[in-house]
Amino acid sequence: MVELVQILPTDENFLLFFRQQLKSCAEFMQAWRRYDADHSGYIEADELKSFLRDLLQKAKKSYDDKKLEEYTQTTLKMFDSNNDGKLCLAEMARLLPDQENFLLKFQNVKMPAKEFNNIFELYDQDGNGYMDENELDALLKDLCEKNKKVLDINNIATYKITIMALSDGGKLYRTELALVLCADEN
């Protein structure tokens, strides 16, 4: 229990520890891609356990399977705002500092699935099923123009780098971009 108190005593201390491990939103997106092993768009309990195991090892903290399970459940209680037993990108993004968290800005431009799919098809100009950096750049410029109060056109390069961190070798598939732009429809 001592390790849990040291690593996860409060939201603030855990946030601070996590923030020290990831230096940017792009690194966060890379970590998301690594730990969302099944590419479901969620970090389920087993994936979260892997994340916490790596975090504890990096911090050189000792733990056993029972403690790791306890840490996993505590983390879910802290960040799983809809209590579905898994973390979506927006829930995990709460770990990022506000100034680094471009995902907070994109919460205000998320769109219904039908609209998102139509836009994806429009900007996937060659129809290959994924967006490359140029196609994403065009989409982001238009989103910034449409949402000037929320998105800053001067930050397009940062938005693009961060979103492309979700990509598979420079290929940003629909499901990956949906994590950022598509509203959950439950």
PDB file of C-alpha atoms in Angstrom:
ATOM      1  CA  MET A   1       0.000   0.000   0.000  1.00  0.00           C
ATOM      2  CA  VAL A   2       2.970   2.309   0.619  1.00  0.00           C
ATOM      3  CA  GLU A   3       3.835   2.342  -3.108  1.00  0.00           C
ATOM      4  CA  LEU A   4       0.257   3.243  -4.003  1.00  0.00           C
ATOM      5  CA  VAL A   5       0.396   6.181  -1.612  1.00  0.00           C
ATOM      6  CA  GLN A   6       3.707   7.295  -3.138  1.00  0.00           C
ATOM      7  CA  ILE A   7       2.605   6.911  -6.765  1.00  0.00           C
ATOM      8  CA  LEU A   8      -1.159   7.406  -6.635  1.00  0.00           C
ATOM      9  CA  PRO A   9      -1.934   9.269  -3.389  1.00  0.00           C
ATOM     10  CA  THR A  10      -3.987  12.013  -5.019  1.00  0.00           C
ATOM     11  CA  ASP A  11      -4.980  13.041  -8.514  1.00  0.00           C
ATOM     12  CA  GLU A  12      -2.450  15.862  -8.350  1.00  0.00           C
ATOM     13  CA  ASN A  13       0.545  13.726  -7.322  1.00  0.00           C
ATOM     14  CA  PHE A  14      -0.188  11.059  -9.897  1.00  0.00           C
ATOM     15  CA  LEU A  15      -0.718  13.725 -12.539  1.00  0.00           C
ATOM     16  CA  LEU A  16       2.601  15.304 -11.651  1.00  0.00           C
ATOM     17  CA  PHE A  17       4.410  11.964 -11.812  1.00  0.00           C
ATOM     18  CA  PHE A  18       2.829  11.061 -15.152  1.00  0.00           C
ATOM     19  CA  ARG A  19       3.517  14.508 -16.595  1.00  0.00           C
ATOM     20  CA  GLN A  20       7.185  14.140 -15.704  1.00  0.00           C
ATOM     21  CA  GLN A  21       7.312  10.939 -17.739  1.00  0.00           C
ATOM     22  CA  LEU A  22       5.749  12.400 -20.898  1.00  0.00           C
ATOM     23  CA  LYS A  23       7.189  15.649 -22.151  1.00  0.00           C
ATOM     24  CA  SER A  24       4.602  16.493 -24.821  1.00  0.00           C
ATOM     25  CA  CYS A  25       1.167  15.743 -26.159  1.00  0.00           C
ATOM     26  CA  ALA A  26       2.802  13.904 -29.088  1.00  0.00           C
ATOM     27  CA  GLU A  27       4.555  11.584 -26.610  1.00  0.00           C
ATOM     28  CA  PHE A  28       1.199  11.026 -24.913  1.00  0.00           C
ATOM     29  CA  MET A  29      -0.355  10.030 -28.254  1.00  0.00           C
ATOM     30  CA  GLN A  30       2.536   7.638 -28.920  1.00  0.00           C
ATOM     31  CA  ALA A  31       2.000   6.092 -25.488  1.00  0.00           C
ATOM     32  CA  TRP A  32      -1.717   5.806 -26.254  1.00  0.00           C
ATOM     33  CA  ARG A  33      -0.963   3.980 -29.478  1.00  0.00           C
ATOM     34  CA  ARG A  34       1.482   1.643 -27.701  1.00  0.00           C
ATOM     35  CA  TYR A  35      -0.843   0.705 -24.822  1.00  0.00           C
ATOM     36  CA  ASP A  36      -4.086   0.519 -26.828  1.00  0.00           C
ATOM     37  CA  ALA A  37      -2.750  -2.810 -28.077  1.00  0.00           C
ATOM     38  CA  ASP A  38      -5.993  -3.972 -29.689  1.00  0.00           C
ATOM     39  CA  HIS A  39      -6.620  -0.547 -31.317  1.00  0.00           C
ATOM     40  CA  SER A  40     -10.116  -0.460 -29.841  1.00  0.00           C
ATOM     41  CA  GLY A  41      -9.871   3.238 -29.055  1.00  0.00           C
ATOM     42  CA  TYR A  42      -9.864   2.479 -25.336  1.00  0.00           C
ATOM     43  CA  ILE A  43      -7.350   1.475 -22.705  1.00  0.00           C
ATOM     44  CA  GLU A  44      -8.975  -1.536 -21.074  1.00  0.00           C
ATOM     45  CA  ALA A  45      -7.970  -2.803 -17.621  1.00  0.00           C
ATOM     46  CA  ASP A  46      -5.281  -5.201 -18.939  1.00  0.00           C
ATOM     47  CA  GLU A  47      -3.776  -2.490 -21.141  1.00  0.00           C
ATOM     48  CA  LEU A  48      -3.895  -0.051 -18.236  1.00  0.00           C
ATOM     49  CA  LYS A  49      -2.138  -2.652 -16.104  1.00  0.00           C
ATOM     50  CA  SER A  50       0.666  -2.844 -18.702  1.00  0.00           C
ATOM     51  CA  PHE A  51       0.919   0.935 -18.698  1.00  0.00           C
ATOM     52  CA  LEU A  52       1.109   1.068 -14.885  1.00  0.00           C
ATOM     53  CA  ARG A  53       3.613  -1.809 -14.779  1.00  0.00           C
ATOM     54  CA  ASP A  54       5.915   0.099 -17.142  1.00  0.00           C
ATOM     55  CA  LEU A  55       5.372   3.321 -15.191  1.00  0.00           C
ATOM     56  CA  LEU A  56       6.260   1.615 -11.908  1.00  0.00           C
ATOM     57  CA  GLN A  57       9.326  -0.033 -13.428  1.00  0.00           C
ATOM     58  CA  LYS A  58      10.468   3.293 -14.835  1.00  0.00           C
ATOM     59  CA  ALA A  59      10.061   4.799 -11.353  1.00  0.00           C
ATOM     60  CA  LYS A  60      11.948   1.832  -9.869  1.00  0.00           C
ATOM     61  CA  LYS A  61       9.032   1.048  -7.540  1.00  0.00           C
ATOM     62  CA  SER A  62       8.504  -2.507  -6.314  1.00  0.00           C
ATOM     63  CA  TYR A  63       5.088  -4.145  -6.680  1.00  0.00           C
ATOM     64  CA  ASP A  64       3.449  -7.561  -6.896  1.00  0.00           C
ATOM     65  CA  ASP A  65       0.461  -8.726  -8.943  1.00  0.00           C
ATOM     66  CA  LYS A  66      -1.987  -7.933  -6.142  1.00  0.00           C
ATOM     67  CA  LYS A  67      -0.654  -4.383  -5.800  1.00  0.00           C
ATOM     68  CA  LEU A  68      -0.637  -3.877  -9.565  1.00  0.00           C
ATOM     69  CA  GLU A  69      -4.308  -4.879  -9.672  1.00  0.00           C
ATOM     70  CA  GLU A  70      -5.013  -2.441  -6.837  1.00  0.00           C
ATOM     71  CA  TYR A  71      -3.204   0.351  -8.709  1.00  0.00           C
ATOM     72  CA  THR A  72      -5.162  -0.466 -11.851  1.00  0.00           C
ATOM     73  CA  GLN A  73      -8.506  -0.284 -10.057  1.00  0.00           C
ATOM     74  CA  THR A  74      -7.507   2.941  -8.276  1.00  0.00           C
ATOM     75  CA  THR A  75      -6.510   4.537 -11.572  1.00  0.00           C
ATOM     76  CA  LEU A  76      -9.808   3.496 -13.141  1.00  0.00           C
ATOM     77  CA  LYS A  77     -11.689   5.015 -10.214  1.00  0.00           C
ATOM     78  CA  MET A  78      -9.727   8.252 -10.628  1.00  0.00           C
ATOM     79  CA  PHE A  79     -10.048   8.692 -14.393  1.00  0.00           C
ATOM     80  CA  ASP A  80     -12.898   6.522 -15.718  1.00  0.00           C
ATOM     81  CA  SER A  81     -15.513   9.280 -15.580  1.00  0.00           C
ATOM     82  CA  ASN A  82     -18.324   7.189 -17.110  1.00  0.00           C
ATOM     83  CA  ASN A  83     -17.482   4.041 -15.090  1.00  0.00           C
ATOM     84  CA  ASP A  84     -17.359   1.720 -18.104  1.00  0.00           C
ATOM     85  CA  GLY A  85     -14.201  -0.047 -16.906  1.00  0.00           C
ATOM     86  CA  LYS A  86     -11.969   1.397 -19.601  1.00  0.00           C
ATOM     87  CA  LEU A  87     -10.385   4.730 -20.434  1.00  0.00           C
ATOM     88  CA  CYS A  88     -11.108   6.652 -23.609  1.00  0.00           C
ATOM     89  CA  LEU A  89      -8.622   9.119 -25.037  1.00  0.00           C
ATOM     90  CA  ALA A  90     -10.356  12.094 -23.410  1.00  0.00           C
ATOM     91  CA  GLU A  91     -10.255  10.435 -19.976  1.00  0.00           C
ATOM     92  CA  MET A  92      -6.550   9.587 -20.304  1.00  0.00           C
ATOM     93  CA  ALA A  93      -5.863  13.074 -21.639  1.00  0.00           C
ATOM     94  CA  ARG A  94      -6.793  14.445 -18.210  1.00  0.00           C
ATOM     95  CA  LEU A  95      -3.270  13.370 -17.287  1.00  0.00           C
ATOM     96  CA  LEU A  96      -1.784  16.076 -19.516  1.00  0.00           C
ATOM     97  CA  PRO A  97      -1.176  19.658 -18.400  1.00  0.00           C
ATOM     98  CA  ASP A  98      -3.830  22.020 -19.796  1.00  0.00           C
ATOM     99  CA  GLN A  99      -1.328  24.002 -21.871  1.00  0.00           C
ATOM    100  CA  GLU A 100      -0.113  20.757 -23.535  1.00  0.00           C
ATOM    101  CA  ASN A 101      -3.574  19.282 -23.898  1.00  0.00           C
ATOM    102  CA  PHE A 102      -4.720  20.117 -27.391  1.00  0.00           C
ATOM    103  CA  LEU A 103      -7.336  17.389 -26.953  1.00  0.00           C
ATOM    104  CA  LEU A 104      -9.290  19.764 -24.725  1.00  0.00           C
ATOM    105  CA  LYS A 105      -9.573  22.138 -27.656  1.00  0.00           C
ATOM    106  CA  PHE A 106     -10.725  19.363 -29.979  1.00  0.00           C
ATOM    107  CA  GLN A 107     -13.506  18.371 -27.554  1.00  0.00           C
ATOM    108  CA  ASN A 108     -15.345  21.448 -28.833  1.00  0.00           C
ATOM    109  CA  VAL A 109     -15.038  20.485 -32.509  1.00  0.00           C
ATOM    110  CA  LYS A 110     -15.966  16.810 -32.273  1.00  0.00           C
ATOM    111  CA  MET A 111     -18.676  15.779 -34.689  1.00  0.00           C
ATOM    112  CA  PRO A 112     -21.251  13.009 -35.054  1.00  0.00           C
ATOM    113  CA  ALA A 113     -20.038   9.807 -36.727  1.00  0.00           C
ATOM    114  CA  LYS A 114     -21.920  10.452 -39.987  1.00  0.00           C
ATOM    115  CA  GLU A 115     -20.423  13.927 -40.376  1.00  0.00           C
ATOM    116  CA  PHE A 116     -16.969  12.637 -39.418  1.00  0.00           C
ATOM    117  CA  ASN A 117     -17.171   9.829 -42.012  1.00  0.00           C
ATOM    118  CA  ASN A 118     -18.240  12.269 -44.741  1.00  0.00           C
ATOM    119  CA  ILE A 119     -15.383  14.619 -43.873  1.00  0.00           C
ATOM    120  CA  PHE A 120     -12.875  11.766 -43.750  1.00  0.00           C
ATOM    121  CA  GLU A 121     -13.915  10.676 -47.251  1.00  0.00           C
ATOM    122  CA  LEU A 122     -13.696  14.249 -48.519  1.00  0.00           C
ATOM    123  CA  TYR A 123     -10.153  14.811 -47.207  1.00  0.00           C
ATOM    124  CA  ASP A 124      -8.892  11.308 -48.056  1.00  0.00           C
ATOM    125  CA  GLN A 125      -8.406  12.680 -51.562  1.00  0.00           C
ATOM    126  CA  ASP A 126      -6.867   9.567 -53.100  1.00  0.00           C
ATOM    127  CA  GLY A 127      -9.461   7.282 -51.489  1.00  0.00           C
ATOM    128  CA  ASN A 128      -6.858   4.904 -50.039  1.00  0.00           C
ATOM    129  CA  GLY A 129      -8.578   4.658 -46.637  1.00  0.00           C
ATOM    130  CA  TYR A 130      -6.104   6.751 -44.676  1.00  0.00           C
ATOM    131  CA  MET A 131      -4.839  10.316 -44.511  1.00  0.00           C
ATOM    132  CA  ASP A 132      -1.263  11.288 -45.036  1.00  0.00           C
ATOM    133  CA  GLU A 133       0.246  14.439 -43.539  1.00  0.00           C
ATOM    134  CA  ASN A 134      -0.816  16.642 -46.474  1.00  0.00           C
ATOM    135  CA  GLU A 135      -4.431  15.487 -46.318  1.00  0.00           C
ATOM    136  CA  LEU A 136      -4.487  15.972 -42.539  1.00  0.00           C
ATOM    137  CA  ASP A 137      -2.937  19.420 -42.966  1.00  0.00           C
ATOM    138  CA  ALA A 138      -5.767  20.459 -45.313  1.00  0.00           C
ATOM    139  CA  LEU A 139      -8.382  19.152 -42.878  1.00  0.00           C
ATOM    140  CA  LEU A 140      -6.787  20.932 -39.919  1.00  0.00           C
ATOM    141  CA  LYS A 141      -6.582  24.235 -41.800  1.00  0.00           C
ATOM    142  CA  ASP A 142     -10.285  24.035 -42.600  1.00  0.00           C
ATOM    143  CA  LEU A 143     -11.160  23.043 -39.032  1.00  0.00           C
ATOM    144  CA  CYS A 144      -9.169  26.012 -37.727  1.00  0.00           C
ATOM    145  CA  GLU A 145     -10.934  28.370 -40.132  1.00  0.00           C
ATOM    146  CA  LYS A 146     -14.344  27.015 -39.129  1.00  0.00           C
ATOM    147  CA  ASN A 147     -13.568  27.013 -35.376  1.00  0.00           C
ATOM    148  CA  LYS A 148     -11.481  30.163 -34.918  1.00  0.00           C
ATOM    149  CA  LYS A 149     -12.667  30.680 -31.349  1.00  0.00           C
ATOM    150  CA  VAL A 150     -11.444  27.227 -30.319  1.00  0.00           C
ATOM    151  CA  LEU A 151      -8.523  26.288 -32.584  1.00  0.00           C
ATOM    152  CA  ASP A 152      -5.533  28.479 -33.373  1.00  0.00           C
ATOM    153  CA  ILE A 153      -4.374  28.270 -36.995  1.00  0.00           C
ATOM    154  CA  ASN A 154      -0.847  29.061 -35.769  1.00  0.00           C
ATOM    155  CA  ASN A 155      -0.818  25.710 -33.957  1.00  0.00           C
ATOM    156  CA  ILE A 156      -1.560  23.534 -36.998  1.00  0.00           C
ATOM    157  CA  ALA A 157       1.959  22.093 -37.031  1.00  0.00           C
ATOM    158  CA  THR A 158       1.604  21.039 -33.385  1.00  0.00           C
ATOM    159  CA  TYR A 159      -1.867  19.596 -33.956  1.00  0.00           C
ATOM    160  CA  LYS A 160      -0.591  17.665 -36.976  1.00  0.00           C
ATOM    161  CA  ILE A 161       2.473  16.227 -35.202  1.00  0.00           C
ATOM    162  CA  THR A 162       0.375  15.188 -32.244  1.00  0.00           C
ATOM    163  CA  ILE A 163      -2.391  13.565 -34.293  1.00  0.00           C
ATOM    164  CA  MET A 164       0.107  11.855 -36.614  1.00  0.00           C
ATOM    165  CA  ALA A 165       1.636  10.218 -33.518  1.00  0.00           C
ATOM    166  CA  LEU A 166      -1.461   7.989 -33.643  1.00  0.00           C
ATOM    167  CA  SER A 167      -0.707   6.982 -37.217  1.00  0.00           C
ATOM    168  CA  ASP A 168       0.664   3.724 -38.506  1.00  0.00           C
ATOM    169  CA  GLY A 169       3.859   4.679 -40.314  1.00  0.00           C
ATOM    170  CA  GLY A 170       2.454   7.975 -41.571  1.00  0.00           C
ATOM    171  CA  LYS A 171      -0.930   6.468 -42.444  1.00  0.00           C
ATOM    172  CA  LEU A 172      -3.683   7.969 -40.294  1.00  0.00           C
ATOM    173  CA  TYR A 173      -6.625   5.602 -40.540  1.00  0.00           C
ATOM    174  CA  ARG A 174     -10.244   6.567 -39.929  1.00  0.00           C
ATOM    175  CA  THR A 175     -10.399   4.860 -36.500  1.00  0.00           C
ATOM    176  CA  GLU A 176      -7.300   6.725 -35.301  1.00  0.00           C
ATOM    177  CA  LEU A 177      -8.543  10.138 -36.406  1.00  0.00           C
ATOM    178  CA  ALA A 178     -11.963   9.342 -34.947  1.00  0.00           C
ATOM    179  CA  LEU A 179     -10.354   9.239 -31.486  1.00  0.00           C
ATOM    180  CA  VAL A 180      -9.735  12.962 -31.833  1.00  0.00           C
ATOM    181  CA  LEU A 181     -12.604  14.213 -34.001  1.00  0.00           C
ATOM    182  CA  CYS A 182     -15.562  11.885 -33.626  1.00  0.00           C
ATOM    183  CA  ALA A 183     -18.006  12.368 -30.758  1.00  0.00           C
ATOM    184  CA  ASP A 184     -18.902   9.301 -28.722  1.00  0.00           C
ATOM    185  CA  GLU A 185     -22.407   8.257 -29.604  1.00  0.00           C
ATOM    186  CA  ASN A 186     -23.684   6.133 -26.733  1.00  0.00           C
TER     187      ASN A 186
END
